Amino acid sequence: MRIILLGPPGAGKGTQAVRLAEKLAVPHISTGDILRRNVVKKTKLGLQAQPYMATGKLVPDNLVIEMTAKRLKEKDARKGFILDGFPRTLAQANALEDLTEIDVVVNLFLDPEDLVKRSTGRQVCPNCEAVYHVLTNPPRKTNVCDKCGSDLVQREDDKEEVVRTRITTYEDLTEPLCMYYKEKALLRDVYASGHIEEIFERILEALRR
Ligand code: AMP
């Protein structure tokens, strides 16, 4: 299946995308993860993207479209994929249409105040990219990754002020995509509050619909 996960920052897209990719045995393609890897490696793309990411703004469409087109051409994406964090603008959605078909768009939604709480409590592993939350999904040992034992960190862009900018950016530029995919009869809304397992079940149910 070729699936897009839509939803504001803090809705749990990354966490659910990992599970879904495992369950469906397709790659999890997160444009945020790919960009962060480029920032760490200080590639040309990373250096261009970093100032936008640090302030909660979107990286310019042409850069992200080219990067995603390249990733979608890789062999493992032929059997399907979970796209997490792309498209984020109408220009990206239009470009995606020329690249591949999409079977379903899952839209995770939450109350705005819950979003801020979720993002500011998130912890990530700088080594293996595992994602935790101090309240809803804590690691077994405080601040230590269950999977690889590295010290967990807070993403720079999960600081409250940046999270608020990211939410506004989402509302202005990405939310219009819900209507875009609704008109194509691809959209499935899923309420993203509750336990991780419970939300995952709702997503599976939405895919069966
Ligand atoms: P994420 O991990 O999906 O929240 O992405 C982190 C940051 O990477 C975002 O705040 C943007 O600055 C950038 N980013 C990720 N995906 C995209 C995209 N599709 N278009 C533009 N910027 C993106």
mmCIF file of C-alpha atoms and ligand atoms in Angstrom:
data_model
loop_
_atom_site.group_PDB
_atom_site.id
_atom_site.type_symbol
_atom_site.label_atom_id
_atom_site.label_comp_id
_atom_site.label_asym_id
_atom_site.label_seq_id
_atom_site.Cartn_x
_atom_site.Cartn_y
_atom_site.Cartn_z
ATOM 1 C CA MET A 1 0.000 0.000 0.000
ATOM 2 C CA ARG A 2 1.107 3.552 -0.741
ATOM 3 C CA ILE A 3 0.125 5.611 2.275
ATOM 4 C CA ILE A 4 0.555 9.255 3.268
ATOM 5 C CA LEU A 5 0.414 10.134 6.970
ATOM 6 C CA LEU A 6 -0.793 13.700 7.403
ATOM 7 C CA GLY A 7 -1.051 15.543 10.694
ATOM 8 C CA PRO A 8 0.363 18.443 12.670
ATOM 9 C CA PRO A 9 3.661 18.247 14.560
ATOM 10 C CA GLY A 10 3.043 16.286 17.764
ATOM 11 C CA ALA A 11 0.174 14.188 16.390
ATOM 12 C CA GLY A 12 2.377 11.091 16.552
ATOM 13 C CA LYS A 13 3.001 10.596 12.837
ATOM 14 C CA GLY A 14 6.544 9.305 13.297
ATOM 15 C CA THR A 15 5.637 6.791 16.018
ATOM 16 C CA GLN A 16 2.670 5.429 14.087
ATOM 17 C CA ALA A 17 4.534 5.434 10.770
ATOM 18 C CA VAL A 18 7.234 3.141 12.192
ATOM 19 C CA ARG A 19 4.603 0.644 13.414
ATOM 20 C CA LEU A 20 2.622 0.774 10.228
ATOM 21 C CA ALA A 21 5.695 0.265 8.062
ATOM 22 C CA GLU A 22 6.615 -2.808 10.134
ATOM 23 C CA LYS A 23 3.106 -4.219 9.983
ATOM 24 C CA LEU A 24 2.762 -3.733 6.215
ATOM 25 C CA ALA A 25 6.434 -4.554 5.473
ATOM 26 C CA VAL A 26 7.012 -1.397 3.449
ATOM 27 C CA PRO A 27 9.612 1.357 3.971
ATOM 28 C CA HIS A 28 8.952 4.299 6.291
ATOM 29 C CA ILE A 29 9.958 7.417 4.384
ATOM 30 C CA SER A 30 10.239 10.402 6.715
ATOM 31 C CA THR A 31 11.399 13.593 5.009
ATOM 32 C CA GLY A 32 12.208 15.065 8.452
ATOM 33 C CA ASP A 33 14.539 12.107 9.211
ATOM 34 C CA ILE A 34 16.232 12.332 5.805
ATOM 35 C CA LEU A 35 16.756 16.081 6.250
ATOM 36 C CA ARG A 36 18.101 15.650 9.806
ATOM 37 C CA ARG A 37 20.620 13.054 8.566
ATOM 38 C CA ASN A 38 21.749 15.555 5.924
ATOM 39 C CA VAL A 39 22.110 18.263 8.570
ATOM 40 C CA VAL A 40 24.272 15.969 10.747
ATOM 41 C CA LYS A 41 26.455 15.041 7.767
ATOM 42 C CA LYS A 42 26.650 18.707 6.707
ATOM 43 C CA THR A 43 25.788 17.873 3.091
ATOM 44 C CA LYS A 44 24.881 20.709 0.698
ATOM 45 C CA LEU A 45 21.189 19.890 1.225
ATOM 46 C CA GLY A 46 21.666 19.760 5.012
ATOM 47 C CA LEU A 47 23.356 23.155 5.102
ATOM 48 C CA GLN A 48 20.569 24.661 2.975
ATOM 49 C CA ALA A 49 17.788 23.074 5.067
ATOM 50 C CA GLN A 50 19.165 23.687 8.567
ATOM 51 C CA PRO A 51 18.123 27.365 9.075
ATOM 52 C CA TYR A 52 14.522 26.584 8.077
ATOM 53 C CA MET A 53 14.312 23.514 10.303
ATOM 54 C CA ALA A 54 15.809 25.256 13.326
ATOM 55 C CA THR A 55 13.127 27.950 13.202
ATOM 56 C CA GLY A 56 10.141 25.697 12.491
ATOM 57 C CA LYS A 57 9.711 26.797 8.868
ATOM 58 C CA LEU A 58 9.355 24.592 5.840
ATOM 59 C CA VAL A 59 12.390 23.776 3.734
ATOM 60 C CA PRO A 60 11.816 25.132 0.169
ATOM 61 C CA ASP A 61 9.663 22.900 -2.029
ATOM 62 C CA ASN A 62 12.223 22.339 -4.786
ATOM 63 C CA LEU A 63 14.772 20.859 -2.359
ATOM 64 C CA VAL A 64 12.300 18.549 -0.617
ATOM 65 C CA ILE A 65 10.609 17.443 -3.835
ATOM 66 C CA GLU A 66 13.912 16.478 -5.438
ATOM 67 C CA MET A 67 15.010 14.608 -2.305
ATOM 68 C CA THR A 68 11.717 12.690 -2.024
ATOM 69 C CA ALA A 69 11.586 11.871 -5.743
ATOM 70 C CA LYS A 70 15.015 10.283 -5.411
ATOM 71 C CA ARG A 71 13.963 8.249 -2.368
ATOM 72 C CA LEU A 72 10.742 7.029 -4.026
ATOM 73 C CA LYS A 73 12.749 5.720 -6.981
ATOM 74 C CA GLU A 74 14.679 3.317 -4.744
ATOM 75 C CA LYS A 75 13.813 -0.324 -5.233
ATOM 76 C CA ASP A 76 12.275 -0.946 -1.791
ATOM 77 C CA ALA A 77 9.591 1.701 -2.411
ATOM 78 C CA ARG A 78 8.138 -0.219 -5.365
ATOM 79 C CA LYS A 79 6.070 -2.473 -3.108
ATOM 80 C CA GLY A 80 4.559 0.519 -1.270
ATOM 81 C CA PHE A 81 5.599 2.999 1.433
ATOM 82 C CA ILE A 82 4.518 5.105 4.380
ATOM 83 C CA LEU A 83 5.211 8.759 3.590
ATOM 84 C CA ASP A 84 5.648 10.683 6.845
ATOM 85 C CA GLY A 85 5.997 14.467 6.594
ATOM 86 C CA PHE A 86 5.532 14.729 2.830
ATOM 87 C CA PRO A 87 3.686 16.370 1.129
ATOM 88 C CA ARG A 88 3.428 19.486 3.274
ATOM 89 C CA THR A 89 2.333 22.029 0.626
ATOM 90 C CA LEU A 90 0.042 21.961 -2.390
ATOM 91 C CA ALA A 91 3.099 22.298 -4.662
ATOM 92 C CA GLN A 92 4.523 19.131 -3.072
ATOM 93 C CA ALA A 93 1.207 17.294 -3.429
ATOM 94 C CA ASN A 94 1.062 18.225 -7.116
ATOM 95 C CA ALA A 95 4.642 17.081 -7.647
ATOM 96 C CA LEU A 96 3.891 13.795 -5.870
ATOM 97 C CA GLU A 97 1.079 13.096 -8.326
ATOM 98 C CA ASP A 98 3.618 13.016 -11.123
ATOM 99 C CA LEU A 99 5.836 10.630 -9.173
ATOM 100 C CA THR A 100 3.477 7.923 -7.910
ATOM 101 C CA GLU A 101 -0.079 6.837 -7.170
ATOM 102 C CA ILE A 102 -1.362 7.090 -3.597
ATOM 103 C CA ASP A 103 -3.868 4.595 -2.145
ATOM 104 C CA VAL A 104 -4.873 6.331 1.068
ATOM 105 C CA VAL A 105 -4.126 9.428 3.140
ATOM 106 C CA VAL A 106 -4.445 9.030 6.911
ATOM 107 C CA ASN A 107 -5.036 12.356 8.645
ATOM 108 C CA LEU A 108 -4.133 12.293 12.356
ATOM 109 C CA PHE A 109 -5.877 15.112 14.235
ATOM 110 C CA LEU A 110 -5.670 16.436 17.806
ATOM 111 C CA ASP A 111 -6.520 19.528 19.856
ATOM 112 C CA PRO A 112 -3.899 22.309 19.370
ATOM 113 C CA GLU A 113 -2.965 22.456 23.085
ATOM 114 C CA ASP A 114 -2.344 18.689 23.148
ATOM 115 C CA LEU A 115 0.029 19.169 20.227
ATOM 116 C CA VAL A 116 2.272 21.513 22.185
ATOM 117 C CA LYS A 117 2.356 19.084 25.158
ATOM 118 C CA ARG A 118 3.160 16.155 22.893
ATOM 119 C CA SER A 119 5.999 17.826 21.007
ATOM 120 C CA THR A 120 7.678 19.431 23.990
ATOM 121 C CA GLY A 121 7.751 16.066 25.847
ATOM 122 C CA ARG A 122 9.288 14.181 22.945
ATOM 123 C CA GLN A 123 12.759 12.649 23.242
ATOM 124 C CA VAL A 124 14.675 11.165 20.348
ATOM 125 C CA CYS A 125 17.692 8.922 20.007
ATOM 126 C CA PRO A 126 20.415 10.716 18.026
ATOM 127 C CA ASN A 127 21.909 7.340 17.101
ATOM 128 C CA CYS A 128 19.035 5.078 15.955
ATOM 129 C CA GLU A 129 16.226 7.686 15.583
ATOM 130 C CA ALA A 130 13.877 5.908 18.040
ATOM 131 C CA VAL A 131 11.234 8.275 19.418
ATOM 132 C CA TYR A 132 9.983 8.428 23.040
ATOM 133 C CA HIS A 133 7.788 10.692 25.154
ATOM 134 C CA VAL A 134 8.409 11.528 28.788
ATOM 135 C CA LEU A 135 4.712 11.006 29.638
ATOM 136 C CA THR A 136 3.114 8.721 27.081
ATOM 137 C CA ASN A 137 6.003 6.524 25.904
ATOM 138 C CA PRO A 138 8.964 6.798 28.299
ATOM 139 C CA PRO A 139 12.140 4.717 27.839
ATOM 140 C CA ARG A 140 12.698 1.960 30.446
ATOM 141 C CA LYS A 141 15.657 3.882 31.873
ATOM 142 C CA THR A 142 15.255 7.667 32.091
ATOM 143 C CA ASN A 143 16.908 9.473 29.168
ATOM 144 C CA VAL A 144 18.426 6.266 27.712
ATOM 145 C CA CYS A 145 17.381 4.622 24.432
ATOM 146 C CA ASP A 146 15.825 1.140 24.945
ATOM 147 C CA LYS A 147 17.106 -0.014 21.579
ATOM 148 C CA CYS A 148 20.738 1.087 21.479
ATOM 149 C CA GLY A 149 21.593 2.555 24.908
ATOM 150 C CA SER A 150 22.462 6.061 23.630
ATOM 151 C CA ASP A 151 21.550 9.171 25.635
ATOM 152 C CA LEU A 152 18.251 10.649 24.454
ATOM 153 C CA VAL A 153 17.961 14.294 23.416
ATOM 154 C CA GLN A 154 15.237 16.850 22.756
ATOM 155 C CA ARG A 155 15.060 18.017 19.148
ATOM 156 C CA GLU A 156 15.982 21.713 18.815
ATOM 157 C CA ASP A 157 12.707 22.277 16.998
ATOM 158 C CA ASP A 158 10.698 20.717 19.864
ATOM 159 C CA LYS A 159 11.334 23.761 22.068
ATOM 160 C CA GLU A 160 7.977 25.390 22.811
ATOM 161 C CA GLU A 161 8.429 28.562 20.753
ATOM 162 C CA VAL A 162 9.534 26.623 17.667
ATOM 163 C CA VAL A 163 6.701 24.093 18.149
ATOM 164 C CA ARG A 164 4.176 26.955 18.045
ATOM 165 C CA THR A 165 5.691 28.217 14.779
ATOM 166 C CA ARG A 166 5.581 24.687 13.346
ATOM 167 C CA ILE A 167 1.894 24.373 14.255
ATOM 168 C CA THR A 168 1.089 27.717 12.583
ATOM 169 C CA THR A 169 3.086 26.664 9.515
ATOM 170 C CA TYR A 170 1.077 23.441 9.452
ATOM 171 C CA GLU A 171 -2.243 25.280 9.667
ATOM 172 C CA ASP A 172 -1.316 27.748 6.924
ATOM 173 C CA LEU A 173 0.390 25.470 4.414
ATOM 174 C CA THR A 174 -0.331 21.796 5.136
ATOM 175 C CA GLU A 175 -3.906 21.729 6.431
ATOM 176 C CA PRO A 176 -5.270 22.712 2.985
ATOM 177 C CA LEU A 177 -4.037 19.289 1.814
ATOM 178 C CA CYS A 178 -6.850 17.653 3.801
ATOM 179 C CA MET A 179 -9.380 19.217 1.432
ATOM 180 C CA TYR A 180 -7.198 18.359 -1.565
ATOM 181 C CA TYR A 181 -7.192 14.646 -0.655
ATOM 182 C CA LYS A 182 -10.805 14.672 0.539
ATOM 183 C CA GLU A 183 -11.871 15.790 -2.915
ATOM 184 C CA LYS A 184 -9.969 12.842 -4.327
ATOM 185 C CA ALA A 185 -11.797 10.557 -1.841
ATOM 186 C CA LEU A 186 -8.477 9.399 -0.356
ATOM 187 C CA LEU A 187 -8.710 10.998 3.099
ATOM 188 C CA ARG A 188 -9.348 9.032 6.315
ATOM 189 C CA ASP A 189 -9.520 11.100 9.521
ATOM 190 C CA VAL A 190 -8.178 9.410 12.653
ATOM 191 C CA TYR A 191 -8.414 10.912 16.153
ATOM 192 C CA ALA A 192 -4.886 10.783 17.539
ATOM 193 C CA SER A 193 -5.504 11.094 21.282
ATOM 194 C CA GLY A 194 -5.113 8.062 23.571
ATOM 195 C CA HIS A 195 -2.618 5.222 23.908
ATOM 196 C CA ILE A 196 -0.242 4.487 21.061
ATOM 197 C CA GLU A 197 -1.753 0.993 20.571
ATOM 198 C CA GLU A 198 -5.297 2.351 20.550
ATOM 199 C CA ILE A 199 -4.447 4.965 17.900
ATOM 200 C CA PHE A 200 -2.657 2.313 15.848
ATOM 201 C CA GLU A 201 -5.824 0.165 15.886
ATOM 202 C CA ARG A 202 -7.838 3.174 14.703
ATOM 203 C CA ILE A 203 -5.399 3.646 11.823
ATOM 204 C CA LEU A 204 -5.679 -0.035 10.803
ATOM 205 C CA GLU A 205 -9.447 0.261 10.975
ATOM 206 C CA ALA A 206 -9.312 3.402 8.789
ATOM 207 C CA LEU A 207 -7.226 1.505 6.214
ATOM 208 C CA ARG A 208 -9.818 -1.289 6.093
ATOM 209 C CA ARG A 209 -12.651 1.197 5.532
HETATM 210 P P1 AMP B 1 9.350 16.497 10.863
HETATM 211 O O1 AMP B 1 10.327 15.560 11.480
HETATM 212 O O2 AMP B 1 8.495 15.839 9.814
HETATM 213 O O3 AMP B 1 8.544 17.266 11.875
HETATM 214 O O4 AMP B 1 10.210 17.576 10.049
HETATM 215 C C1 AMP B 1 11.131 18.425 10.708
HETATM 216 C C2 AMP B 1 11.403 19.666 9.873
HETATM 217 O O5 AMP B 1 11.960 19.283 8.610
HETATM 218 C C3 AMP B 1 10.175 20.480 9.525
HETATM 219 O O6 AMP B 1 9.812 21.403 10.542
HETATM 220 C C4 AMP B 1 10.642 21.202 8.255
HETATM 221 O O7 AMP B 1 11.525 22.265 8.562
HETATM 222 C C5 AMP B 1 11.462 20.121 7.570
HETATM 223 N N1 AMP B 1 10.616 19.290 6.671
HETATM 224 C C6 AMP B 1 10.319 17.970 6.784
HETATM 225 N N2 AMP B 1 9.532 17.550 5.772
HETATM 226 C C7 AMP B 1 9.324 18.639 4.991
HETATM 227 C C8 AMP B 1 8.584 18.878 3.807
HETATM 228 N N3 AMP B 1 7.867 17.904 3.215
HETATM 229 N N4 AMP B 1 8.591 20.132 3.281
HETATM 230 C C9 AMP B 1 9.305 21.124 3.844
HETATM 231 N N5 AMP B 1 10.011 20.979 4.981
HETATM 232 C C10 AMP B 1 10.033 19.749 5.555
#
